[in-house]
Structures are given as structure tokens and as C-alpha cells.
mmCIF file of C-alpha atoms in Angstrom:
data_model
loop_
_atom_site.group_PDB
_atom_site.id
_atom_site.type_symbol
_atom_site.label_atom_id
_atom_site.label_comp_id
_atom_site.label_asym_id
_atom_site.label_seq_id
_atom_site.Cartn_x
_atom_site.Cartn_y
_atom_site.Cartn_z
ATOM 1 C CA MET I 1 -69.785 71.048 54.093
ATOM 2 C CA HIS I 2 -66.353 71.698 52.853
ATOM 3 C CA LYS I 3 -64.627 69.299 50.029
ATOM 4 C CA GLN I 4 -61.537 69.566 48.651
ATOM 5 C CA ARG I 5 -61.358 70.297 44.936
ATOM 6 C CA PRO I 6 -59.586 69.410 42.690
ATOM 7 C CA LYS I 7 -59.984 65.850 44.150
ATOM 8 C CA HIS I 8 -56.720 64.124 42.949
ATOM 9 C CA LEU I 9 -56.835 60.078 42.800
ATOM 10 C CA ALA I 10 -54.536 57.418 43.526
ATOM 11 C CA LEU I 11 -54.253 55.463 40.799
ATOM 12 C CA HIS I 12 -51.649 53.407 41.850
ATOM 13 C CA LEU I 13 -54.480 52.217 44.901
ATOM 14 C CA ILE I 14 -57.561 51.856 42.390
ATOM 15 C CA LYS I 15 -58.575 48.100 41.638
ATOM 16 C CA LEU I 16 -59.425 48.100 38.256
ATOM 17 C CA PRO I 17 -62.285 45.282 37.059
ATOM 18 C CA LEU I 18 -60.775 42.498 34.291
ATOM 19 C CA ALA I 19 -63.068 44.553 31.637
ATOM 20 C CA GLY I 20 -61.132 47.981 33.253
ATOM 21 C CA TYR I 21 -57.750 46.132 31.869
ATOM 22 C CA VAL I 22 -59.098 44.926 28.925
ATOM 23 C CA SER I 23 -60.285 48.306 27.938
ATOM 24 C CA ILE I 24 -56.774 50.608 28.572
ATOM 25 C CA LEU I 25 -55.280 47.966 27.227
ATOM 26 C CA HIS I 26 -57.439 48.331 24.328
ATOM 27 C CA ARG I 27 -55.704 52.031 24.067
ATOM 28 C CA VAL I 28 -52.417 50.913 24.860
ATOM 29 C CA SER I 29 -52.166 48.352 22.200
ATOM 30 C CA GLY I 30 -54.318 51.023 19.508
ATOM 31 C CA MET I 31 -51.612 53.968 20.647
ATOM 32 C CA LEU I 32 -48.549 51.206 20.223
ATOM 33 C CA LEU I 33 -50.254 50.421 16.805
ATOM 34 C CA PHE I 34 -50.566 53.606 15.318
ATOM 35 C CA LEU I 35 -47.206 54.485 16.461
ATOM 36 C CA ALA I 36 -45.686 51.835 14.234
ATOM 37 C CA LEU I 37 -47.254 52.438 11.267
ATOM 38 C CA PRO I 38 -43.720 53.824 9.558
ATOM 39 C CA LEU I 39 -42.892 50.386 10.434
ATOM 40 C CA LEU I 40 -45.025 48.289 9.355
ATOM 41 C CA LEU I 41 -45.679 49.835 5.924
ATOM 42 C CA TRP I 42 -42.256 49.744 5.681
ATOM 43 C CA ALA I 43 -42.174 45.748 5.970
ATOM 44 C CA LEU I 44 -44.992 45.889 3.705
ATOM 45 C CA GLN I 45 -43.309 47.326 1.177
ATOM 46 C CA ALA I 46 -39.873 45.183 1.510
ATOM 47 C CA SER I 47 -42.109 42.072 1.409
ATOM 48 C CA LEU I 48 -44.116 42.879 -1.254
ATOM 49 C CA ARG I 49 -41.356 45.261 -3.622
ATOM 50 C CA SER I 50 -38.900 42.413 -4.369
ATOM 51 C CA ILE I 51 -37.169 39.269 -3.435
ATOM 52 C CA GLU I 52 -34.014 40.699 -2.156
ATOM 53 C CA THR I 53 -36.032 43.328 0.146
ATOM 54 C CA HIS I 54 -38.170 40.450 1.090
ATOM 55 C CA SER I 55 -35.348 38.053 2.221
ATOM 56 C CA ARG I 56 -33.378 40.976 3.760
ATOM 57 C CA LEU I 57 -36.670 42.233 5.548
ATOM 58 C CA MET I 58 -36.551 38.560 6.923
ATOM 59 C CA GLU I 59 -32.845 38.430 7.893
ATOM 60 C CA ILE I 60 -33.485 41.621 9.766
ATOM 61 C CA LEU I 61 -36.373 40.349 11.978
ATOM 62 C CA GLN I 62 -34.388 36.894 12.609
ATOM 63 C CA GLN I 63 -32.231 39.156 15.267
ATOM 64 C CA PRO I 64 -32.691 39.393 18.691
ATOM 65 C CA LEU I 65 -34.105 42.924 19.214
ATOM 66 C CA SER I 66 -35.976 42.674 16.599
ATOM 67 C CA ARG I 67 -37.766 39.939 17.404
ATOM 68 C CA LEU I 68 -38.400 41.322 20.784
ATOM 69 C CA VAL I 69 -40.132 44.434 19.005
ATOM 70 C CA TRP I 70 -42.095 42.519 15.814
ATOM 71 C CA LEU I 71 -43.985 40.244 19.397
ATOM 72 C CA GLY I 72 -44.666 43.477 21.331
ATOM 73 C CA LEU I 73 -46.446 44.347 17.998
ATOM 74 C CA LEU I 74 -47.983 40.874 17.737
ATOM 75 C CA TRP I 75 -49.222 41.045 21.091
ATOM 76 C CA ALA I 76 -51.147 44.510 20.498
ATOM 77 C CA PHE I 77 -52.500 43.634 17.052
ATOM 78 C CA LEU I 78 -53.970 40.009 18.863
ATOM 79 C CA HIS I 79 -54.800 42.266 21.996
ATOM 80 C CA HIS I 80 -56.996 45.317 19.925
ATOM 81 C CA PHE I 81 -58.017 42.519 17.795
ATOM 82 C CA CYS I 82 -59.917 40.119 20.627
ATOM 83 C CA ALA I 83 -60.392 43.718 22.398
ATOM 84 C CA GLY I 84 -62.210 45.049 19.551
ATOM 85 C CA ILE I 85 -64.465 41.460 18.532
ATOM 86 C CA ARG I 86 -65.524 41.893 22.420
ATOM 87 C CA TYR I 87 -66.616 45.422 21.941
ATOM 88 C CA LEU I 88 -68.455 44.188 18.993
ATOM 89 C CA ALA I 89 -69.765 41.278 20.808
ATOM 90 C CA ILE I 90 -70.889 43.793 23.869
ATOM 91 C CA ASP I 91 -72.784 46.026 20.643
ATOM 92 C CA LEU I 92 -74.666 43.367 19.761
ATOM 93 C CA HIS I 93 -76.047 42.793 23.790
ATOM 94 C CA LEU I 94 -74.247 38.791 23.699
ATOM 95 C CA THR I 95 -72.548 39.910 26.455
ATOM 96 C CA SER I 96 -74.832 41.926 28.452
ATOM 97 C CA SER I 97 -74.579 40.357 32.174
ATOM 98 C CA LEU I 98 -71.583 41.298 34.820
ATOM 99 C CA ALA I 99 -70.341 37.296 34.813
ATOM 100 C CA LYS I 100 -70.582 37.379 30.962
ATOM 101 C CA ALA I 101 -68.428 40.747 30.745
ATOM 102 C CA ARG I 102 -65.755 39.556 33.064
ATOM 103 C CA SER I 103 -65.261 35.669 31.680
ATOM 104 C CA SER I 104 -65.442 37.582 28.336
ATOM 105 C CA SER I 105 -61.994 39.345 29.629
ATOM 106 C CA LYS I 106 -60.577 36.404 30.922
ATOM 107 C CA TRP I 107 -60.948 34.814 27.288
ATOM 108 C CA VAL I 108 -59.381 38.325 25.996
ATOM 109 C CA LEU I 109 -56.761 38.564 27.472
ATOM 110 C CA GLY I 110 -55.336 34.864 27.837
ATOM 111 C CA ILE I 111 -56.646 34.379 23.783
ATOM 112 C CA SER I 112 -54.154 37.201 22.926
ATOM 113 C CA LEU I 113 -51.123 35.965 25.093
ATOM 114 C CA LEU I 114 -52.319 32.212 23.709
ATOM 115 C CA LEU I 115 -51.862 33.291 20.217
ATOM 116 C CA THR I 116 -48.513 35.519 20.349
ATOM 117 C CA VAL I 117 -47.110 32.819 21.711
ATOM 118 C CA LEU I 118 -48.109 30.052 19.257
ATOM 119 C CA ILE I 119 -47.620 32.399 16.143
ATOM 120 C CA GLY I 120 -44.100 34.223 17.599
ATOM 121 C CA ALA I 121 -43.220 30.187 18.100
ATOM 122 C CA LYS I 122 -44.430 29.258 14.436
ATOM 123 C CA LEU I 123 -42.444 32.660 13.084
ATOM 124 C CA TRP I 124 -39.440 31.616 14.812
ATOM 125 C CA MET G 1 -91.089 69.322 30.130
ATOM 126 C CA VAL G 2 -87.961 70.284 30.003
ATOM 127 C CA ASN G 3 -86.283 71.999 27.472
ATOM 128 C CA ARG G 4 -83.285 69.710 26.249
ATOM 129 C CA VAL G 5 -79.740 71.970 24.503
ATOM 130 C CA VAL G 6 -78.003 69.387 22.888
ATOM 131 C CA THR G 7 -74.684 70.514 22.313
ATOM 132 C CA GLY G 8 -70.697 69.094 21.076
ATOM 133 C CA ALA G 9 -70.178 69.019 17.511
ATOM 134 C CA HIS G 10 -72.367 66.405 16.792
ATOM 135 C CA TYR G 11 -70.156 63.518 14.799
ATOM 136 C CA GLY G 12 -70.304 61.463 17.823
ATOM 137 C CA LEU G 13 -73.431 58.677 16.343
ATOM 138 C CA ARG G 14 -71.108 59.075 12.801
ATOM 139 C CA ASP G 15 -67.828 58.601 14.365
ATOM 140 C CA TRP G 16 -68.946 55.622 17.078
ATOM 141 C CA LEU G 17 -70.482 54.150 13.581
ATOM 142 C CA ALA G 18 -67.830 54.248 10.997
ATOM 143 C CA GLN G 19 -65.325 52.677 14.475
ATOM 144 C CA ARG G 20 -67.626 49.506 13.656
ATOM 145 C CA ILE G 21 -68.041 49.667 10.043
ATOM 146 C CA THR G 22 -64.296 49.908 9.671
ATOM 147 C CA ALA G 23 -63.294 47.340 12.623
ATOM 148 C CA VAL G 24 -65.576 44.881 10.480
ATOM 149 C CA VAL G 25 -64.261 45.467 6.850
ATOM 150 C CA MET G 26 -60.061 44.816 8.823
ATOM 151 C CA ALA G 27 -61.335 41.771 10.205
ATOM 152 C CA LEU G 28 -62.743 40.375 7.447
ATOM 153 C CA PHE G 29 -59.214 41.162 5.535
ATOM 154 C CA THR G 30 -57.367 39.743 8.742
ATOM 155 C CA LEU G 31 -59.328 36.603 8.536
ATOM 156 C CA PHE G 32 -59.023 36.082 5.127
ATOM 157 C CA VAL G 33 -55.090 36.961 5.199
ATOM 158 C CA ALA G 34 -54.809 34.286 8.101
ATOM 159 C CA VAL G 35 -56.590 31.546 6.287
ATOM 160 C CA TYR G 36 -55.606 31.918 3.148
ATOM 161 C CA LEU G 37 -51.586 31.226 4.581
ATOM 162 C CA LEU G 38 -52.644 28.798 7.022
ATOM 163 C CA LEU G 39 -54.009 26.963 3.719
ATOM 164 C CA GLN G 40 -50.251 26.701 1.719
ATOM 165 C CA PRO G 41 -47.947 24.490 2.493
ATOM 166 C CA ALA G 42 -45.165 27.206 2.621
ATOM 167 C CA VAL G 43 -45.560 31.039 3.001
ATOM 168 C CA ASP G 44 -42.758 32.074 0.340
ATOM 169 C CA TYR G 45 -41.918 35.154 -0.915
ATOM 170 C CA ASP G 46 -43.447 33.737 -3.670
ATOM 171 C CA VAL G 47 -46.902 32.978 -2.325
ATOM 172 C CA TRP G 48 -46.979 35.885 -0.268
ATOM 173 C CA ALA G 49 -46.644 38.265 -3.452
ATOM 174 C CA GLY G 50 -48.304 36.416 -5.726
ATOM 175 C CA LEU G 51 -51.347 37.025 -3.115
ATOM 176 C CA PHE G 52 -50.669 40.856 -4.233
ATOM 177 C CA SER G 53 -50.595 40.162 -7.563
ATOM 178 C CA ASN G 54 -54.246 40.992 -8.891
ATOM 179 C CA ASN G 55 -55.815 43.705 -8.362
ATOM 180 C CA VAL G 56 -58.739 42.725 -6.647
ATOM 181 C CA MET G 57 -56.745 41.689 -3.841
ATOM 182 C CA ARG G 58 -54.910 45.358 -3.639
ATOM 183 C CA SER G 59 -58.409 47.049 -3.458
ATOM 184 C CA PHE G 60 -59.078 44.998 -0.933
ATOM 185 C CA ALA G 61 -55.675 45.081 0.940
ATOM 186 C CA LEU G 62 -56.112 49.304 0.055
ATOM 187 C CA LEU G 63 -59.712 49.099 1.787
ATOM 188 C CA PHE G 64 -58.396 47.771 4.815
ATOM 189 C CA LEU G 65 -55.627 50.447 5.047
ATOM 190 C CA LEU G 66 -57.846 53.049 5.057
ATOM 191 C CA SER G 67 -60.376 51.656 7.188
ATOM 192 C CA LEU G 68 -57.052 51.170 9.459
ATOM 193 C CA PHE G 69 -55.747 54.816 9.164
ATOM 194 C CA TYR G 70 -59.583 56.260 9.459
ATOM 195 C CA HIS G 71 -60.017 54.149 12.711
ATOM 196 C CA ALA G 72 -56.167 55.071 13.749
ATOM 197 C CA TRP G 73 -57.510 58.765 13.434
ATOM 198 C CA ILE G 74 -60.653 58.038 15.763
ATOM 199 C CA GLY G 75 -58.888 56.312 18.291
ATOM 200 C CA VAL G 76 -56.140 58.712 18.246
ATOM 201 C CA ARG G 77 -58.307 62.003 18.353
ATOM 202 C CA ASP G 78 -60.010 60.590 20.907
ATOM 203 C CA ILE G 79 -57.140 59.717 23.361
ATOM 204 C CA VAL G 80 -55.536 63.119 22.169
ATOM 205 C CA MET G 81 -58.888 64.695 23.395
ATOM 206 C CA ASP G 82 -58.692 63.072 27.285
ATOM 207 C CA TYR G 83 -55.111 63.598 27.619
ATOM 208 C CA VAL G 84 -53.727 66.786 26.217
ATOM 209 C CA LYS G 85 -55.473 69.539 27.468
ATOM 210 C CA PRO G 86 -54.015 73.209 26.438
ATOM 211 C CA ALA G 87 -55.566 73.390 23.709
ATOM 212 C CA SER G 88 -52.731 74.487 20.688
ATOM 213 C CA VAL G 89 -50.979 71.832 21.752
ATOM 214 C CA ARG G 90 -54.181 69.454 20.654
ATOM 215 C CA LEU G 91 -54.412 71.613 17.552
ATOM 216 C CA LEU G 92 -50.951 70.776 16.475
ATOM 217 C CA VAL G 93 -51.028 67.097 17.075
ATOM 218 C CA HIS G 94 -54.538 66.608 15.639
ATOM 219 C CA VAL G 95 -52.301 68.211 12.560
ATOM 220 C CA ALA G 96 -49.407 66.084 12.915
ATOM 221 C CA VAL G 97 -52.006 62.621 12.822
ATOM 222 C CA ILE G 98 -53.848 64.173 10.072
ATOM 223 C CA LEU G 99 -50.426 65.041 8.344
ATOM 224 C CA ALA G 100 -49.049 61.370 8.519
ATOM 225 C CA LEU G 101 -52.359 59.495 8.030
ATOM 226 C CA VAL G 102 -52.901 61.352 4.451
ATOM 227 C CA LEU G 103 -48.831 60.389 3.952
ATOM 228 C CA TYR G 104 -49.615 57.525 4.537
ATOM 229 C CA VAL G 105 -52.776 56.887 2.206
ATOM 230 C CA ILE G 106 -50.141 57.845 -0.635
ATOM 231 C CA TRP G 107 -47.810 55.195 0.592
ATOM 232 C CA SER G 108 -49.948 52.693 0.123
ATOM 233 C CA VAL G 109 -51.068 53.327 -2.858
ATOM 234 C CA GLN G 110 -47.910 53.083 -3.773
ATOM 235 C CA ILE G 111 -46.968 49.591 -2.107
ATOM 236 C CA LEU G 112 -49.723 47.987 -3.341
ATOM 237 C CA TRP G 113 -49.480 49.366 -7.348
ATOM 238 C CA GLY G 114 -45.856 49.191 -7.592
ATOM 239 C CA MET G 115 -43.603 51.905 -6.795
#
């Protein structure tokens, strides 16, 4: 039997399980955080250097576009954090069944979004 | 008996472990800072800068950042290995990532111990 090679998968037709979304979002959020490292280090520097640079940073953080960027980074951090804790729990065999894998995926997606909203509301 | 020939660069287990150890270090630092800030009545420049004014906290923060950079290297390297097929481009990206992370280490020390 002749098989068609190479086989191209129709990515938009593939239905990922919830844990699959957590997994790919772990990659996406990690990459985003890596690319944002210069911005994050610059912000840390401005926040610590002096009261003037600190207040200037706070002003910049109030601008609408910058709020959007920081909200996105906040979500990336929280998702990466929660999904990472989930992977550590899996390594410790705490979530070994399929049902637990599904429910913990829901928790990761839910808690990271909820915390993003809560911290975002507290900051602004 | 099957003679299994193990191939590869033999850094799999070491990096798997390093990724988890650095993750735990970062999680502990994050939780410490989060709890500390939550316990303050108000967070202003004095509270924030005061937290980073002693050498123990600066060292903990540097440990956090070094863990972050090593964690980022393993993660980004794996992503690049998965999606960037031409060896020359892959090598270039790897070198660029390493150089950036080394610069971030120097920058981190400058941030934490005054410019």
C-alpha cells in the first residue's frame, strides 16, 4: 500500500484536549516572557534606581497601551506559573488520572485568568 | 538480548532536573515577594526599595534572576530545536539567545547592587 508522504496535518481541524491547550500556552507564555525580558529588567531598574525613575515608571504604566502590554505579560507570567506548578504536581504523581489531568487543566486556565483580572484591577 | 545503543548529547536528564529546580527557586521567590507586599499597608517606593536594600534579599533576587535566565535558556533552546529546521539559522538563534542572557546577568548585578 502506498502512503502519501510527507503527511501534512490540518492543524486548524485538530481538536486538542484541554491539557493540550495548557501545554501550548505554556510554550507561548514562556516565549513571550523571554522576549519581554529587556522590558521587565528595565522596569525593575527604573522601579529601584530612584524615586524619580520610580514615579516616571508608574506614570508610564498608567497609559492605556502600556496597561494592555503589562496585562498581557501579567497573564503570561501567571499562566506559566500555574501551568508550571501543575507539571511539578504531575512529576510527583499527584495528578496521574485522566480526570485529574482534565480538572487540573481547567483550574490552571481559570486561576491564571482570575488572578490576572484581580491583580490588574488592584493595580489600576 | 537487544543491544541498545543510546545516542544523543546526554544532557536530557540534567536539563530536565535543572528546569524543575530553577522553577522551584523562582516560585519560592515569587511567593515570598507577593506575601511580603500583601502584608504591607501600602506599597510605595520606600517599601519597594527598602525590600531590596539588604544584601540577603539582593542575593535571593539574583538567585531568582539566574534561575530565570537558565530556565529561559533551556526553554527557548527546546522551542528553537522544535521549529527552526536549518542548522545554520538554529545555531545563530542559539548564539544570540546565549549572548542576550549573559548580558542580562551583568545587567541584573548592576540593577541589584547600584549602577
